[in-house]
Amino acid sequence: MLNWEKLQQLNFTDANARERAFGLVDKGSFTEFVSPRDKMSSPHLPVLGEAIEFDDGIVTGLGLLGSRPVFVISQEGKFIGGAIGEVGGAKMVKTIKLALQTYERVKKITPASYEKRLPAVIISFETGGVRLHEANAGLLAHAEVMDQIQDARGKIPIIAVIGSKVGCFGGMGFVAAATDIIVMSENGRLGLTGPEVIEQEMGKDEFDAANKALVFRTTGGKHKYIMQDCNFLVEDSVRAFRTQLKEIMNIPFPEIEKYRRIGSLQLVEEQLELVKSAVTIGPKDAQDMWKYYGNDNPQALADISPKEFLATVKRRERVI
Amino acid sequence: MALKELNFEFKAATPKTIKKEWAHLGVVGSGDMEVLLEKRRLNGAVKVKVVTPVTGFEKVWELVLAKVVKDNNLGDVYMEINDNNATPIVASMRLRQALAEASKPEREVEENA
């Protein structure tokens, strides 16, 4: 693997799960949990004649961001499209559990200054959701991760990082939505039903998955940033994501709740207002919404660099 | 239809083991593979286990692996490969990369100390 300095310069899109896990935390601070050497691969894939991976496509571990212990979960899209099975799911669940146990310990040992050492969880998504080969075990894994995220609420921040090739779709789209903060790059894509599946189910007239420009302006980071579905948009490098995560660590914990998109009656009402506006505004394209929120030349926004984009873009104003 | 397991054993002329206790490289993407190298006392031999969905390429694996062991004078190493249709050239490249990884210092911090 590249050394830490070189990892920082890497495009986030190109970085594999392990490179992201090592590169998103401070230099030399990452320790992997259940590493390839533990050979915890899927028990279900061999009987189906499907290739296995020692880490089951999920890298988990602990690192530091300044004084904060950071529990990292990083998904590998190249292995069965990053789909989550039983082992990978269990690794995700246990990592969040460990973060919560660490929270209890830190609070007990240093009650006066525990906020400086408050653990955080970072999930680097690259997945299409459930690994269908493992059916119920894959589905259950999703539910259990959601459970853990709910348990962590009000205790430690859970941050989603989305900027890898496969994007974040399917059941894991729900999981990402349930986190506290979402950081994306313009190459990151977030949604529930992926473009190919929409095309397959509803036809090419509904959604042309081969039209990359359409796919990115509908599911990509820029659109999610305008719609407030993601909180931060960064450039496509490991360093840029890391810098943003460090800044998030400076947000006082009580304020983290404000970044959430779902999880309270108020937030449900905000989402329902959005559903209503889909009828009243009647957008035919994602960019109609960009225009609606005050961006007069949406196509120009799609073409410019993230830096220029952030300087000029107008976002939906949140009511909360 | 189940996954196949191939086992090999090789012996180089003047075998020497790897620097790290273990090293890992690669992602099991389509047409790719991962390899885990572990230092192990095997009387100078190299043992390899390949897990693959592909049938009929045992001889090719043997030739590729024998060459890597011979060229690098490897010994006392246990190698485990998870393959997903890697071509022989990809396989030998990944093995070389893994050996380079295995010859790095144990931890990055030590490198700078």
GROMACS .gro file of N, CA, C and O in nm, chain A residues 12 20-21 24-25 59 61 64-65 69-74 95-96 99 119-125 157-161 179 241-242 245-246 249:
model
  144
   12PHE      N    1  -0.998   1.039  -0.426
   12PHE     CA    2  -1.081   0.956  -0.337
   12PHE      C    3  -1.151   0.848  -0.418
   12PHE      O    4  -1.163   0.734  -0.373
   20ARG      N    5  -0.856   0.411   0.185
   20ARG     CA    6  -0.942   0.516   0.244
   20ARG      C    7  -0.936   0.509   0.396
   20ARG      O    8  -0.923   0.612   0.463
   21ALA      N    9  -0.945   0.386   0.450
   21ALA     CA   10  -0.946   0.371   0.596
   21ALA      C   11  -0.816   0.425   0.658
   21ALA      O   12  -0.818   0.498   0.756
   24LEU      N   13  -0.785   0.836   0.588
   24LEU     CA   14  -0.880   0.932   0.645
   24LEU      C   15  -0.846   0.970   0.788
   24LEU      O   16  -0.899   1.068   0.841
   25VAL      N   17  -0.759   0.891   0.853
   25VAL     CA   18  -0.721   0.924   0.992
   25VAL      C   19  -0.574   0.971   0.996
   25VAL      O   20  -0.505   0.967   0.895
   59VAL      N   21  -1.347  -0.301   0.541
   59VAL     CA   22  -1.230  -0.274   0.624
   59VAL      C   23  -1.277  -0.198   0.747
   59VAL      O   24  -1.347  -0.096   0.735
   61GLY      N   25  -1.165  -0.052   1.155
   61GLY     CA   26  -1.051  -0.027   1.243
   61GLY      C   27  -1.066   0.101   1.322
   61GLY      O   28  -1.171   0.166   1.319
   64LEU      N   29  -0.703   0.790   1.474
   64LEU     CA   30  -0.720   0.915   1.547
   64LEU      C   31  -0.741   1.030   1.449
   64LEU      O   32  -0.687   1.029   1.339
   65LEU      N   33  -0.823   1.127   1.492
   65LEU     CA   34  -0.825   1.257   1.426
   65LEU      C   35  -0.800   1.357   1.537
   65LEU      O   36  -0.891   1.385   1.616
   69PRO      N   37  -1.071   0.955   1.914
   69PRO     CA   38  -1.065   0.819   1.857
   69PRO      C   39  -1.174   0.804   1.750
   69PRO      O   40  -1.290   0.838   1.775
   70VAL      N   41  -1.133   0.758   1.634
   70VAL     CA   42  -1.227   0.750   1.523
   70VAL      C   43  -1.238   0.605   1.476
   70VAL      O   44  -1.138   0.544   1.438
   71PHE      N   45  -1.358   0.552   1.482
   71PHE     CA   46  -1.383   0.414   1.437
   71PHE      C   47  -1.424   0.420   1.290
   71PHE      O   48  -1.520   0.488   1.256
   72VAL      N   49  -1.346   0.350   1.207
   72VAL     CA   50  -1.366   0.362   1.063
   72VAL      C   51  -1.425   0.232   1.006
   72VAL      O   52  -1.382   0.122   1.041
   73ILE      N   53  -1.524   0.250   0.919
   73ILE     CA   54  -1.580   0.138   0.842
   73ILE      C   55  -1.567   0.179   0.696
   73ILE      O   56  -1.610   0.288   0.658
   74SER      N   57  -1.504   0.094   0.615
   74SER     CA   58  -1.480   0.133   0.476
   74SER      C   59  -1.519   0.018   0.383
   74SER      O   60  -1.472  -0.095   0.399
   95THR      N   61  -1.817  -0.269   1.504
   95THR     CA   62  -1.734  -0.148   1.510
   95THR      C   63  -1.809  -0.034   1.577
   95THR      O   64  -1.754   0.038   1.662
   96ILE      N   65  -1.937  -0.018   1.542
   96ILE     CA   66  -2.017   0.089   1.605
   96ILE      C   67  -2.037   0.056   1.753
   96ILE      O   68  -2.032   0.144   1.839
   99ALA      N   69  -1.734   0.153   1.937
   99ALA     CA   70  -1.729   0.299   1.952
   99ALA      C   71  -1.815   0.342   2.070
   99ALA      O   72  -1.777   0.429   2.149
  119PRO      N   73  -1.546   0.964   2.102
  119PRO     CA   74  -1.527   0.883   1.982
  119PRO      C   75  -1.622   0.928   1.871
  119PRO      O   76  -1.726   0.989   1.898
  120ALA      N   77  -1.585   0.897   1.747
  120ALA     CA   78  -1.672   0.921   1.633
  120ALA      C   79  -1.666   0.798   1.543
  120ALA      O   80  -1.572   0.720   1.551
  121VAL      N   81  -1.768   0.781   1.461
  121VAL     CA   82  -1.769   0.671   1.364
  121VAL      C   83  -1.772   0.732   1.224
  121VAL      O   84  -1.851   0.822   1.197
  122ILE      N   85  -1.684   0.683   1.139
  122ILE     CA   86  -1.683   0.728   1.000
  122ILE      C   87  -1.714   0.606   0.912
  122ILE      O   88  -1.649   0.503   0.925
  123ILE      N   89  -1.814   0.619   0.827
  123ILE     CA   90  -1.847   0.510   0.734
  123ILE      C   91  -1.821   0.558   0.592
  123ILE      O   92  -1.884   0.653   0.545
  124SER      N   93  -1.723   0.496   0.526
  124SER     CA   94  -1.695   0.529   0.386
  124SER      C   95  -1.772   0.431   0.299
  124SER      O   96  -1.736   0.315   0.287
  125PHE      N   97  -1.883   0.481   0.243
  125PHE     CA   98  -1.974   0.393   0.168
  125PHE      C   99  -1.926   0.369   0.025
  125PHE      O  100  -1.883   0.461  -0.043
  157PRO      N  101  -2.101   1.112   1.726
  157PRO     CA  102  -2.139   1.141   1.588
  157PRO      C  103  -2.107   1.025   1.494
  157PRO      O  104  -2.005   0.959   1.508
  158ILE      N  105  -2.197   1.001   1.400
  158ILE     CA  106  -2.173   0.902   1.294
  158ILE      C  107  -2.173   0.977   1.161
  158ILE      O  108  -2.270   1.047   1.128
  159ILE      N  109  -2.061   0.969   1.092
  159ILE     CA  110  -2.042   1.050   0.973
  159ILE      C  111  -2.029   0.962   0.850
  159ILE      O  112  -1.950   0.868   0.848
  160ALA      N  113  -2.107   0.994   0.746
  160ALA     CA  114  -2.102   0.919   0.620
  160ALA      C  115  -2.011   0.993   0.523
  160ALA      O  116  -2.014   1.115   0.514
  161VAL      N  117  -1.929   0.917   0.454
  161VAL     CA  118  -1.836   0.971   0.356
  161VAL      C  119  -1.865   0.900   0.224
  161VAL      O  120  -1.858   0.777   0.217
  179THR      N  121  -2.742   0.855   0.919
  179THR     CA  122  -2.624   0.906   0.992
  179THR      C  123  -2.646   1.053   1.029
  179THR      O  124  -2.743   1.115   0.986
  241PHE      N  125  -1.122   1.508   0.196
  241PHE     CA  126  -1.219   1.442   0.285
  241PHE      C  127  -1.169   1.446   0.429
  241PHE      O  128  -1.244   1.472   0.522
  242ARG      N  129  -1.039   1.419   0.447
  242ARG     CA  130  -0.980   1.416   0.581
  242ARG      C  131  -0.988   1.554   0.647
  242ARG      O  132  -1.022   1.566   0.765
  245LEU      N  133  -1.334   1.613   0.760
  245LEU     CA  134  -1.364   1.534   0.880
  245LEU      C  135  -1.303   1.599   1.004
  245LEU      O  136  -1.364   1.603   1.111
  246LYS      N  137  -1.182   1.653   0.989
  246LYS     CA  138  -1.118   1.721   1.103
  246LYS      C  139  -1.200   1.842   1.146
  246LYS      O  140  -1.215   1.869   1.265
  249MET      N  141  -1.493   1.743   1.344
  249MET     CA  142  -1.457   1.708   1.483
  249MET      C  143  -1.461   1.833   1.573
  249MET      O  144  -1.472   1.821   1.695
   0.00000   0.00000   0.00000
